[in-house]
mmCIF file of C-alpha atoms in Angstrom:
data_model
loop_
_atom_site.group_PDB
_atom_site.id
_atom_site.type_symbol
_atom_site.label_atom_id
_atom_site.label_comp_id
_atom_site.label_asym_id
_atom_site.label_seq_id
_atom_site.Cartn_x
_atom_site.Cartn_y
_atom_site.Cartn_z
ATOM 1 C CA MET P 133 -15.654 11.086 29.159
ATOM 2 C CA ILE P 134 -12.801 9.130 27.103
ATOM 3 C CA ALA P 135 -10.939 6.166 28.458
ATOM 4 C CA VAL P 136 -7.196 6.648 27.631
ATOM 5 C CA GLY P 137 -5.730 3.142 28.918
ATOM 6 C CA LEU P 138 -5.517 1.063 32.183
ATOM 7 C CA CYS P 139 -3.039 0.675 35.234
ATOM 8 C CA ARG P 140 -2.739 -0.578 38.459
ATOM 9 C CA ALA P 141 -5.311 0.513 40.782
ATOM 10 C CA GLU P 142 -2.812 1.587 43.407
ATOM 11 C CA GLU P 143 -0.603 3.249 41.228
ATOM 12 C CA ALA P 144 -3.396 5.473 39.585
ATOM 13 C CA GLY P 145 -2.499 8.470 41.910
ATOM 14 C CA GLU P 146 -3.328 11.769 40.615
ATOM 15 C CA PHE P 147 -4.560 10.647 37.065
ATOM 16 C CA ASP P 148 -8.323 10.846 36.745
ATOM 17 C CA HIS P 149 -9.668 7.314 36.802
ATOM 18 C CA VAL P 150 -12.063 4.614 37.576
ATOM 19 C CA GLN P 151 -11.467 1.616 39.796
ATOM 20 C CA THR P 152 -12.464 -1.740 38.511
ATOM 21 C CA GLY P 153 -11.369 -4.485 40.937
ATOM 22 C CA PRO P 154 -7.459 -4.352 40.767
ATOM 23 C CA LEU P 155 -7.515 -2.105 37.784
ATOM 24 C CA ALA P 156 -7.749 1.771 37.156
ATOM 25 C CA LEU P 157 -9.066 2.943 34.053
ATOM 26 C CA LEU P 158 -7.585 6.326 33.298
ATOM 27 C CA TRP P 159 -9.799 9.057 31.541
ATOM 28 C CA GLN P 160 -10.058 12.356 30.336
ATOM 29 C CA PRO P 161 -12.721 14.907 29.343
ATOM 30 C CA ASP P 162 -13.516 14.854 25.467
ATOM 31 C CA GLY P 163 -10.144 16.294 23.470
ATOM 32 C CA THR P 164 -8.281 15.802 20.696
ATOM 33 C CA ASP P 165 -6.177 12.623 19.510
ATOM 34 C CA THR P 166 -3.178 14.947 20.646
ATOM 35 C CA ASP P 167 -4.581 15.612 24.075
ATOM 36 C CA ARG P 168 -5.081 11.657 24.501
ATOM 37 C CA LEU P 169 -1.620 10.856 23.103
ATOM 38 C CA ASP P 170 -0.348 13.385 25.731
ATOM 39 C CA ARG P 171 -2.235 11.934 28.625
ATOM 40 C CA CYS P 172 -0.809 8.356 27.389
ATOM 41 C CA LEU P 173 2.886 9.679 27.323
ATOM 42 C CA ALA P 174 2.475 11.077 30.795
ATOM 43 C CA ALA P 175 1.196 7.776 32.194
ATOM 44 C CA GLN P 176 3.623 5.922 30.406
ATOM 45 C CA GLU P 177 6.407 7.974 32.041
ATOM 46 C CA GLN P 178 4.870 8.109 35.377
ATOM 47 C CA LEU P 179 3.300 4.827 36.051
ATOM 48 C CA GLY P 180 4.915 1.257 36.490
ATOM 49 C CA ALA P 181 2.783 -0.393 34.108
ATOM 50 C CA PHE P 182 0.416 1.269 31.464
ATOM 51 C CA LEU P 183 -1.643 -0.479 28.728
ATOM 52 C CA PRO P 184 -2.914 2.267 26.640
ATOM 53 C CA PHE P 185 -5.930 2.464 24.191
ATOM 54 C CA SER P 186 -5.179 3.986 20.621
ATOM 55 C CA PRO P 187 -5.534 7.860 20.867
ATOM 56 C CA ARG P 188 -7.391 7.916 17.553
ATOM 57 C CA GLN P 189 -10.020 5.126 18.518
ATOM 58 C CA ALA P 190 -10.219 5.630 22.366
ATOM 59 C CA PRO P 191 -13.694 4.139 23.459
ATOM 60 C CA LYS P 192 -16.059 6.251 25.867
ATOM 61 C CA LEU P 193 -15.722 5.531 29.400
ATOM 62 C CA ALA P 194 -18.944 3.744 30.173
ATOM 63 C CA ALA P 195 -18.270 1.235 27.018
ATOM 64 C CA ALA P 196 -14.739 0.646 28.194
ATOM 65 C CA CYS P 197 -15.701 -0.126 31.759
ATOM 66 C CA ASP P 198 -18.218 -2.906 30.435
ATOM 67 C CA TRP P 199 -15.377 -4.498 28.495
ATOM 68 C CA ILE P 200 -13.021 -4.606 31.326
ATOM 69 C CA ARG P 201 -15.237 -6.408 33.900
ATOM 70 C CA PRO P 202 -15.027 -10.022 32.314
ATOM 71 C CA ARG P 203 -11.139 -9.629 31.161
ATOM 72 C CA ILE P 204 -9.839 -8.447 34.688
ATOM 73 C CA ALA P 205 -7.559 -11.247 34.911
ATOM 74 C CA ALA P 206 -6.085 -11.080 31.411
ATOM 75 C CA LEU P 207 -5.564 -7.377 31.725
ATOM 76 C CA SER P 208 -3.931 -7.889 34.896
ATOM 77 C CA ALA P 209 -1.439 -10.270 33.501
ATOM 78 C CA ALA P 210 -0.848 -7.921 30.563
ATOM 79 C CA LEU P 211 0.268 -5.283 32.981
ATOM 80 C CA ASP P 212 2.393 -7.639 34.681
ATOM 81 C CA ASP P 213 4.230 -7.966 31.175
ATOM 82 C CA LEU P 214 4.136 -4.467 30.601
ATOM 83 C CA ALA P 215 5.923 -3.518 33.818
ATOM 84 C CA GLY P 216 9.057 -1.366 33.340
ATOM 85 C CA GLN P 217 8.620 -1.487 29.713
ATOM 86 C CA GLY P 218 8.117 0.923 26.595
ATOM 87 C CA GLU P 219 7.594 0.217 23.151
ATOM 88 C CA MET P 220 10.203 0.444 20.146
ATOM 89 C CA LEU P 221 8.682 1.280 16.867
ATOM 90 C CA VAL P 222 10.715 0.117 14.054
ATOM 91 C CA THR P 223 9.955 1.314 10.453
ATOM 92 C CA LEU P 224 11.953 -0.165 7.394
ATOM 93 C CA GLN P 225 11.508 1.524 4.151
ATOM 94 C CA PRO P 226 13.444 -0.232 0.815
ATOM 95 C CA ASP P 227 15.211 2.676 -1.166
ATOM 96 C CA THR P 228 13.313 2.737 -4.547
ATOM 97 C CA THR P 229 14.764 5.906 -5.912
ATOM 98 C CA GLY P 230 15.819 4.042 -9.024
ATOM 99 C CA SER P 231 12.210 3.089 -9.926
ATOM 100 C CA GLY P 232 11.052 4.198 -13.193
ATOM 101 C CA PRO P 233 8.347 6.222 -14.274
ATOM 102 C CA PRO P 234 4.552 5.276 -13.629
ATOM 103 C CA SER P 235 3.877 2.302 -15.915
ATOM 104 C CA SER P 236 2.120 2.784 -19.137
ATOM 105 C CA SER P 237 1.545 -0.922 -20.250
ATOM 106 C CA GLY P 238 -0.621 -3.513 -18.344
ATOM 107 C CA ARG P 239 2.479 -5.635 -18.367
ATOM 108 C CA ASP P 240 4.997 -3.356 -16.853
ATOM 109 C CA TRP P 241 2.242 -2.367 -14.475
ATOM 110 C CA LEU P 242 1.879 -5.874 -13.130
ATOM 111 C CA ARG P 243 5.465 -6.760 -13.219
ATOM 112 C CA GLU P 244 6.176 -3.617 -11.007
ATOM 113 C CA ARG P 245 3.548 -4.619 -8.582
ATOM 114 C CA THR P 246 4.941 -8.227 -8.492
ATOM 115 C CA LEU P 247 8.099 -6.276 -7.521
ATOM 116 C CA GLN P 248 6.639 -4.443 -4.704
ATOM 117 C CA HIS P 249 5.033 -7.625 -3.160
ATOM 118 C CA ALA P 250 8.472 -9.380 -3.266
ATOM 119 C CA ARG P 251 9.800 -6.286 -1.650
ATOM 120 C CA LEU P 252 7.389 -6.354 0.818
ATOM 121 C CA ARG P 253 8.057 -9.807 1.937
ATOM 122 C CA ALA P 254 11.949 -9.280 2.002
ATOM 123 C CA MET P 255 11.262 -6.324 4.381
ATOM 124 C CA GLN P 256 9.148 -8.405 6.547
ATOM 125 C CA ASP P 257 11.404 -11.468 6.742
ATOM 126 C CA CYS P 258 14.210 -9.232 7.700
ATOM 127 C CA LEU P 259 12.472 -7.471 10.456
ATOM 128 C CA ARG P 260 11.540 -10.937 11.727
ATOM 129 C CA ASP P 261 15.395 -12.067 11.466
ATOM 130 C CA LEU P 262 16.487 -8.456 13.103
ATOM 131 C CA LEU P 263 13.472 -8.449 15.719
ATOM 132 C CA PRO P 264 12.574 -11.987 16.657
ATOM 133 C CA GLY P 265 9.253 -11.673 18.887
ATOM 134 C CA ALA P 266 8.250 -8.477 17.299
ATOM 135 C CA HIS P 267 4.966 -7.644 16.575
ATOM 136 C CA LEU P 268 4.727 -6.733 12.742
ATOM 137 C CA LEU P 269 1.929 -4.074 11.776
ATOM 138 C CA PRO P 270 -0.387 -4.278 8.865
ATOM 139 C CA THR P 271 0.687 -2.718 5.738
ATOM 140 C CA SER P 272 0.683 -2.958 2.107
ATOM 141 C CA PRO P 273 2.879 -3.347 -1.097
ATOM 142 C CA GLY P 274 4.841 0.070 -1.638
ATOM 143 C CA ALA P 275 4.115 1.203 2.159
ATOM 144 C CA PRO P 276 6.790 1.140 5.053
ATOM 145 C CA VAL P 277 7.368 -2.105 6.958
ATOM 146 C CA GLU P 278 6.698 -1.355 10.796
ATOM 147 C CA ALA P 279 6.963 -3.567 13.960
ATOM 148 C CA THR P 280 6.683 -3.005 17.614
ATOM 149 C CA VAL P 281 8.922 -4.742 20.407
ATOM 150 C CA LEU P 282 8.756 -4.501 24.168
ATOM 151 C CA LEU P 283 11.833 -3.324 25.938
ATOM 152 C CA PRO P 284 13.009 -1.706 28.872
ATOM 153 C CA PRO P 285 13.771 2.007 28.003
ATOM 154 C CA ASP P 286 17.128 2.186 28.934
ATOM 155 C CA LEU P 287 18.133 -0.557 26.315
ATOM 156 C CA MET P 288 16.318 1.001 23.429
ATOM 157 C CA HIS P 289 19.450 3.024 22.193
ATOM 158 C CA SER P 290 21.578 0.470 22.184
ATOM 159 C CA HIS P 291 18.896 -1.857 20.298
ATOM 160 C CA ALA P 292 18.755 0.953 17.816
ATOM 161 C CA ARG P 293 22.498 0.997 17.279
ATOM 162 C CA THR P 294 22.379 -2.776 16.752
ATOM 163 C CA LEU P 295 19.308 -2.673 14.206
ATOM 164 C CA HIS P 296 21.257 0.172 12.120
ATOM 165 C CA ALA P 297 24.451 -1.734 11.901
ATOM 166 C CA ALA P 298 22.519 -5.041 10.958
ATOM 167 C CA CYS P 299 20.009 -3.373 8.548
ATOM 168 C CA PRO P 300 20.645 -4.571 4.836
ATOM 169 C CA GLU P 301 22.101 -2.066 2.504
ATOM 170 C CA GLY P 302 19.653 -0.283 0.582
ATOM 171 C CA VAL P 303 16.975 -0.225 3.455
ATOM 172 C CA ASP P 304 16.221 3.033 5.428
ATOM 173 C CA CYS P 305 15.451 1.839 9.163
ATOM 174 C CA ARG P 306 14.146 4.488 11.518
ATOM 175 C CA VAL P 307 13.485 3.612 15.235
ATOM 176 C CA SER P 308 11.746 5.551 17.777
ATOM 177 C CA GLY P 309 10.691 5.073 21.287
ATOM 178 C CA PRO P 310 9.917 4.621 24.317
ATOM 179 C CA TRP P 311 6.146 4.589 23.559
ATOM 180 C CA PRO P 312 3.331 3.214 25.364
ATOM 181 C CA ALA P 313 2.437 -0.067 24.358
ATOM 182 C CA PHE P 314 0.381 0.819 21.585
ATOM 183 C CA GLY P 315 1.276 -2.080 19.296
ATOM 184 C CA TYR P 316 0.949 -4.569 22.038
ATOM 185 C CA ALA P 317 -2.332 -3.253 23.357
ATOM 186 C CA ALA P 318 -4.144 -3.131 19.608
ATOM 187 C CA ALA P 319 -2.996 -6.854 19.627
ATOM 188 C CA LEU P 320 -3.863 -7.876 22.849
ATOM 189 C CA THR P 321 -7.465 -6.120 22.720
ATOM 190 C CA ALA P 322 -8.063 -7.807 19.217
ATOM 191 C CA ARG P 323 -7.352 -11.149 21.157
ATOM 192 C CA LEU P 324 -9.572 -10.545 24.178
ATOM 193 C CA THR P 325 -12.289 -9.068 21.541
ATOM 194 C CA GLU P 326 -12.391 -12.220 19.168
ATOM 195 C CA PRO P 327 -15.801 -13.467 18.191
ATOM 196 C CA THR P 328 -16.821 -16.748 19.706
ATOM 197 C CA MET Z 299 15.680 8.169 17.152
ATOM 198 C CA THR Z 300 12.815 9.814 15.186
ATOM 199 C CA ALA Z 301 9.074 10.541 16.238
ATOM 200 C CA PRO Z 302 6.279 8.428 14.190
ATOM 201 C CA ASP Z 303 2.924 9.824 13.330
ATOM 202 C CA PRO Z 304 1.449 10.652 16.661
ATOM 203 C CA THR Z 305 -1.999 9.882 15.604
ATOM 204 C CA GLN Z 306 -1.024 6.727 13.878
ATOM 205 C CA ASP Z 307 -4.245 4.577 13.368
ATOM 206 C CA TRP Z 308 -3.684 1.553 15.554
ATOM 207 C CA PRO Z 309 -6.201 -0.953 15.187
ATOM 208 C CA SER Z 310 -8.671 -0.890 18.070
ATOM 209 C CA PRO Z 311 -11.565 -3.549 18.175
ATOM 210 C CA LEU Z 312 -12.746 -1.799 21.672
ATOM 211 C CA ALA Z 313 -13.129 1.442 19.727
ATOM 212 C CA GLU Z 314 -16.152 -0.420 17.535
ATOM 213 C CA ILE Z 315 -18.181 -0.406 20.888
ATOM 214 C CA SER Z 316 -18.710 3.276 20.800
ATOM 215 C CA ARG Z 317 -18.068 4.280 16.995
ATOM 216 C CA LEU Z 318 -20.933 5.016 14.964
ATOM 217 C CA LYS Z 319 -20.135 3.849 11.464
ATOM 218 C CA ILE Z 320 -22.742 6.108 9.634
ATOM 219 C CA ASP Z 321 -23.013 9.743 10.231
ATOM 220 C CA PRO Z 322 -26.594 11.030 9.316
ATOM 221 C CA GLU Z 323 -24.563 14.220 8.128
ATOM 222 C CA ARG Z 324 -22.514 12.608 5.677
ATOM 223 C CA VAL Z 325 -24.307 9.346 4.782
ATOM 224 C CA GLU Z 326 -23.169 9.860 0.927
ATOM 225 C CA GLN Z 327 -19.634 9.825 1.736
ATOM 226 C CA ASP Z 328 -19.820 6.938 4.307
ATOM 227 C CA MET Z 329 -21.934 4.696 2.369
ATOM 228 C CA ALA Z 330 -19.274 5.298 -0.742
ATOM 229 C CA ARG Z 331 -16.476 4.457 1.612
ATOM 230 C CA LEU Z 332 -18.245 1.236 2.619
ATOM 231 C CA VAL Z 333 -18.830 0.485 -0.870
ATOM 232 C CA LEU Z 334 -15.775 1.324 -2.496
ATOM 233 C CA GLY Z 335 -13.736 -0.151 0.315
ATOM 234 C CA LEU Z 336 -15.380 -3.529 -0.432
ATOM 235 C CA MET Z 337 -14.621 -3.059 -4.107
ATOM 236 C CA GLU Z 338 -10.817 -2.165 -3.212
ATOM 237 C CA PHE Z 339 -10.952 -5.201 -1.094
ATOM 238 C CA LEU Z 340 -11.808 -7.538 -4.042
ATOM 239 C CA ARG Z 341 -9.491 -5.899 -6.168
ATOM 240 C CA LYS Z 342 -6.760 -6.409 -3.958
ATOM 241 C CA LEU Z 343 -7.776 -9.988 -3.783
ATOM 242 C CA MET Z 344 -7.462 -10.331 -7.419
ATOM 243 C CA GLU Z 345 -4.231 -8.274 -7.402
ATOM 244 C CA LEU Z 346 -2.813 -11.074 -5.236
ATOM 245 C CA GLN Z 347 -3.904 -13.553 -7.228
ATOM 246 C CA ALA Z 348 -2.370 -12.130 -10.292
ATOM 247 C CA VAL Z 349 1.042 -11.770 -8.590
ATOM 248 C CA ARG Z 350 1.093 -15.298 -7.272
ATOM 249 C CA ARG Z 351 0.516 -16.437 -10.997
ATOM 250 C CA MET Z 352 3.432 -13.865 -12.052
ATOM 251 C CA ASP Z 353 5.597 -15.568 -9.575
ATOM 252 C CA ALA Z 354 4.713 -19.260 -10.629
ATOM 253 C CA GLY Z 355 5.255 -18.014 -14.358
ATOM 254 C CA SER Z 356 1.725 -19.374 -15.555
ATOM 255 C CA LEU Z 357 0.935 -16.266 -17.262
ATOM 256 C CA THR Z 358 1.479 -15.722 -21.412
ATOM 257 C CA PRO Z 359 2.693 -12.441 -22.008
ATOM 258 C CA GLU Z 360 -0.597 -11.425 -23.708
ATOM 259 C CA GLU Z 361 -2.412 -12.628 -20.461
ATOM 260 C CA GLU Z 362 0.354 -10.419 -18.336
ATOM 261 C CA GLU Z 363 -0.758 -7.351 -20.532
ATOM 262 C CA ARG Z 364 -4.495 -7.924 -20.223
ATOM 263 C CA LEU Z 365 -4.654 -8.581 -16.500
ATOM 264 C CA GLY Z 366 -2.238 -5.978 -15.934
ATOM 265 C CA LEU Z 367 -4.102 -3.306 -17.873
ATOM 266 C CA THR Z 368 -7.608 -4.533 -16.185
ATOM 267 C CA LEU Z 369 -5.967 -4.214 -12.536
ATOM 268 C CA MET Z 370 -4.511 -0.855 -13.301
ATOM 269 C CA ARG Z 371 -7.488 0.503 -14.934
ATOM 270 C CA ALA Z 372 -9.748 -0.819 -11.996
ATOM 271 C CA GLU Z 373 -7.324 1.189 -9.433
ATOM 272 C CA GLU Z 374 -7.576 4.272 -11.224
ATOM 273 C CA ALA Z 375 -11.323 4.100 -11.752
ATOM 274 C CA LEU Z 376 -11.740 3.237 -7.750
ATOM 275 C CA HIS Z 377 -9.258 6.076 -6.686
ATOM 276 C CA ARG Z 378 -11.253 8.491 -9.168
ATOM 277 C CA LEU Z 379 -14.507 7.354 -7.725
ATOM 278 C CA ALA Z 380 -13.214 7.748 -4.291
ATOM 279 C CA ALA Z 381 -12.051 11.350 -5.063
ATOM 280 C CA GLN Z 382 -15.338 12.541 -6.226
ATOM 281 C CA PHE Z 383 -16.766 11.633 -2.448
ATOM 282 C CA GLY Z 384 -13.734 13.539 -1.040
ATOM 283 C CA LEU Z 385 -11.906 10.182 -0.029
ATOM 284 C CA GLN Z 386 -8.221 9.335 -0.277
ATOM 285 C CA PRO Z 387 -7.059 5.593 -1.062
ATOM 286 C CA GLY Z 388 -6.228 5.072 2.640
ATOM 287 C CA ASP Z 389 -9.683 5.851 3.582
ATOM 288 C CA LEU Z 390 -10.943 2.530 1.703
ATOM 289 C CA SER Z 391 -9.257 0.172 4.243
ATOM 290 C CA LEU Z 392 -12.187 -0.673 6.221
ATOM 291 C CA ASP Z 393 -11.951 -1.218 10.183
ATOM 292 C CA LEU Z 394 -13.376 -4.779 10.576
ATOM 293 C CA GLY Z 395 -12.787 -4.557 14.283
ATOM 294 C CA PRO Z 396 -11.558 -7.996 15.790
ATOM 295 C CA LEU Z 397 -10.908 -9.140 12.100
ATOM 296 C CA GLY Z 398 -8.275 -6.292 11.313
ATOM 297 C CA ARG Z 399 -8.527 -3.918 8.203
ATOM 298 C CA SER Z 400 -10.053 -4.858 4.995
ATOM 299 C CA VAL Z 401 -6.791 -3.907 2.872
#
């Protein structure tokens, strides 16, 4: 059995779950990443607050129970933060259609790589300006820059329109959501699992 | 609004609890991934240092050429080696659990 996420025990209802104190750990039989994503989407839509696990890296039920027990207070507080909110994923990609062919000299290669690093920093600064408080996801030069932010679902379309309008020329801005709070959960579990 | 990759690899230190890193059925590939991932991590560190020196203007044109050529060929060689083990460049990013990803 694979754990898919957490909610408040009184809200778990029809979802398969195991109760741990005030929390319910939702689970499903072994399945594909897409099966787990579907379960997360259903939980996000039907529950007041849902903390998902990464569909691709979801833990086994017993291991997740062991991890949750000493962290119940922090996880309950996280569910309070998530109540009534979904996650908006914003992706910025600079238009690089003007880039030349692959470099043949070491100097050109290094200059191109230096430009990619500069573009990456500029995109990250741009996202921080557009979305204060957003959680920036790890990326690398030449790849899109992504960030997540928690919002009430009914505000997402207006935020998306504002972002498109404010996005600098030459930058492709894509917005999607509301999603289960995968980015928030990844940051939270990392913080709660930090080695001591 | 557009949909992202539904199987996006959200970092999850919790997954480390139950994930087996080396599969007995594909030991060679998993070991290659580990070793090449560490080499890629070191190569990226050298690239960042080179970029920092380029930004600071502390490299001569000859140094830029030599450093750039070395890093370019190191990247090509790493990707070629990875391909021999059926690995993509993205597979060389190692999940270090609570520490995040290596590259």
